[in-house]
Short mmCIF file of N, CA and C in Angstrom, two decimals:
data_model
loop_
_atom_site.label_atom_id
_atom_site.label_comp_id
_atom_site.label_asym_id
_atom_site.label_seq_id
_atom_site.Cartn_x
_atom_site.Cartn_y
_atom_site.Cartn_z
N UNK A 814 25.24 15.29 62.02
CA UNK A 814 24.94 14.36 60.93
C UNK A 814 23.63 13.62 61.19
N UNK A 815 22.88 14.15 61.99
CA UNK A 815 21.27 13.78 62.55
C UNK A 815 21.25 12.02 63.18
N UNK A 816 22.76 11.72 63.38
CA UNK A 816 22.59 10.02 63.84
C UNK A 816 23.08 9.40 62.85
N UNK A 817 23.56 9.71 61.77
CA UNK A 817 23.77 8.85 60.48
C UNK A 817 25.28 8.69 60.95
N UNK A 818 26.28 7.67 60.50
CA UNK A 818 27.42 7.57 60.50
C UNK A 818 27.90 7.70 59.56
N UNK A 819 28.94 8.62 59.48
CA UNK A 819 29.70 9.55 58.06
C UNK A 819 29.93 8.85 57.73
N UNK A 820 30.84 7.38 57.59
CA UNK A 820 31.65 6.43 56.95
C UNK A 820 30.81 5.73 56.05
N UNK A 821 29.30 5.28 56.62
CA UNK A 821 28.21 4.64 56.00
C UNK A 821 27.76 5.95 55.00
N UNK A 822 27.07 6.65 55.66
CA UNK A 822 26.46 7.81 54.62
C UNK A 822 27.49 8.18 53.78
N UNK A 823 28.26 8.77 53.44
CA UNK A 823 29.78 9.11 52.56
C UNK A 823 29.82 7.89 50.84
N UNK A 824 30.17 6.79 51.86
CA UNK A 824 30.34 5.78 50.96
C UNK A 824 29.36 5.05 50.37
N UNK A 825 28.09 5.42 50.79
CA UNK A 825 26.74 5.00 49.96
C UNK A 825 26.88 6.13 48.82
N UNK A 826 26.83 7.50 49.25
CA UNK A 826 26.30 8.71 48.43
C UNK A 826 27.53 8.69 47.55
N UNK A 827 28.62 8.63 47.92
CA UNK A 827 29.47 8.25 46.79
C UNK A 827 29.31 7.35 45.47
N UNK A 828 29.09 6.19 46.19
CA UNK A 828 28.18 4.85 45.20
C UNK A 828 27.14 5.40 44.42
N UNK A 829 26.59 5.70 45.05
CA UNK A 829 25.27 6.57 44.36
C UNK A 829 25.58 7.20 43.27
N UNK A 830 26.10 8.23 43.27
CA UNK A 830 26.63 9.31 42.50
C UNK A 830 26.98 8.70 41.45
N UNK A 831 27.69 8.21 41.48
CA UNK A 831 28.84 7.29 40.62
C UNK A 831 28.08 6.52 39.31
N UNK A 832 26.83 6.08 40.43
CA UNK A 832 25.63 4.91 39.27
C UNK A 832 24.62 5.80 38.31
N UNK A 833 24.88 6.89 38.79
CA UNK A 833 24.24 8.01 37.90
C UNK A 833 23.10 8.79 38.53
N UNK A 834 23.26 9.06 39.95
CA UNK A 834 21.99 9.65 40.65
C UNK A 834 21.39 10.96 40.02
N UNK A 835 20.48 11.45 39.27
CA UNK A 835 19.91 12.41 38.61
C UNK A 835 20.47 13.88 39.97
N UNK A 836 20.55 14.66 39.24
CA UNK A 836 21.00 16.17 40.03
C UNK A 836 19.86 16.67 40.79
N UNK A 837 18.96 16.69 39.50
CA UNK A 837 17.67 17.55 40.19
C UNK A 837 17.15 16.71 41.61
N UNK A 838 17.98 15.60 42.14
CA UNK A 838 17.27 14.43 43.13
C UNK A 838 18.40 14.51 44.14
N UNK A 839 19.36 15.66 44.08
CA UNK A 839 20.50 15.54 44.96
C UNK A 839 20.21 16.06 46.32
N UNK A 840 19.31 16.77 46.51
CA UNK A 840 18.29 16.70 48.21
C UNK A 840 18.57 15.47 48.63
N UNK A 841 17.75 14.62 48.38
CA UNK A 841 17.39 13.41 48.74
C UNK A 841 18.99 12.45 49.11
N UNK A 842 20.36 13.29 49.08
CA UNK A 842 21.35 12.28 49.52
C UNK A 842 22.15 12.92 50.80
N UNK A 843 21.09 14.45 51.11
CA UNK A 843 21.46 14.90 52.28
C UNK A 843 21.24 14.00 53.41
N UNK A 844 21.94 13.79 54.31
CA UNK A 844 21.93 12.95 55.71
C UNK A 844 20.89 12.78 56.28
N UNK A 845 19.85 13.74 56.65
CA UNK A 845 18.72 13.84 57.14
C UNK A 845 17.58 12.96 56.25
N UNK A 846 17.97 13.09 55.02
CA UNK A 846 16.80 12.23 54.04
C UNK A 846 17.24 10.94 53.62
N UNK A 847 18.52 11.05 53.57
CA UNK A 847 19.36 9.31 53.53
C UNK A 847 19.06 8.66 54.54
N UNK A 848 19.07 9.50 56.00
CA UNK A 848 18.58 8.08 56.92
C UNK A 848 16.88 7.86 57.44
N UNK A 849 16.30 8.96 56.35
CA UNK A 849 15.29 8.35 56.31
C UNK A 849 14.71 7.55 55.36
N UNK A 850 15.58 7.42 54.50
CA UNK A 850 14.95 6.24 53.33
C UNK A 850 15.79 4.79 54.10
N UNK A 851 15.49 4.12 52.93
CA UNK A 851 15.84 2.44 53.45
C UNK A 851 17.17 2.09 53.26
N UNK A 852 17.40 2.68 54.03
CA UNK A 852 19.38 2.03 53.95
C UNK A 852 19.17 1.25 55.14
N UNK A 853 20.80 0.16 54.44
CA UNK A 853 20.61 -1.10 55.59
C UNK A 853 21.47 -0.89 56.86
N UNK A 854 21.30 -1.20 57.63
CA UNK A 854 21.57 -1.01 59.27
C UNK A 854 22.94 -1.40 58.99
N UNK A 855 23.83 -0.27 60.14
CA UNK A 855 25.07 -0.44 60.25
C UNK A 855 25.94 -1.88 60.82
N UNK A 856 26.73 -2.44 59.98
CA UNK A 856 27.12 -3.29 60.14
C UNK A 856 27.98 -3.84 61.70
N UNK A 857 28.50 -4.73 62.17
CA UNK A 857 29.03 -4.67 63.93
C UNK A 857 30.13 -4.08 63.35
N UNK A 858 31.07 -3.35 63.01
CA UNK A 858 32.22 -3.14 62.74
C UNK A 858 31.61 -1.29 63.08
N UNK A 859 30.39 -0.76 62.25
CA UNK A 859 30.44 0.17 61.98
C UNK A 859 30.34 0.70 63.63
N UNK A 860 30.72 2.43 63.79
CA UNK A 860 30.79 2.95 64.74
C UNK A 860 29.67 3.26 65.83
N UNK A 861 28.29 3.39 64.49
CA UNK A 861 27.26 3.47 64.96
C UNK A 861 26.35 1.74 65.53
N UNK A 862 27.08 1.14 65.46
CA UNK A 862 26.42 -0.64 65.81
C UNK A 862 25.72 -0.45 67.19
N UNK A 863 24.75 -1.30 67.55
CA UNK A 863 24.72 -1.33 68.97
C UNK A 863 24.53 -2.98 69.48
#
């Protein structure tokens, strides 16, 4: 999952989806390109915290 934490990535791209993310833009919610855009840092709970 290139470092991303499934629970975070999952439940964003879910959200996403949901708000109407265009198809032709559905690359861009693969793991590798989700954690390179600006998502916010895993919370202390999440698995990935440090």
């Amino acid at each position: 999952m290139h470092g991303v934490n499934p629970l975070a990535w999952a439940t964003d791209v879910i959200g996403t989806l949901q708000a109407g993310w265009p198809r032709d833009r559905l690359d861009e919610l693969l793991p590798d390109a989700w954690a390179r855009s600006s998502r916010p840092a895993p919370s202390a709970g999440d698995a990935d915290a440090t």
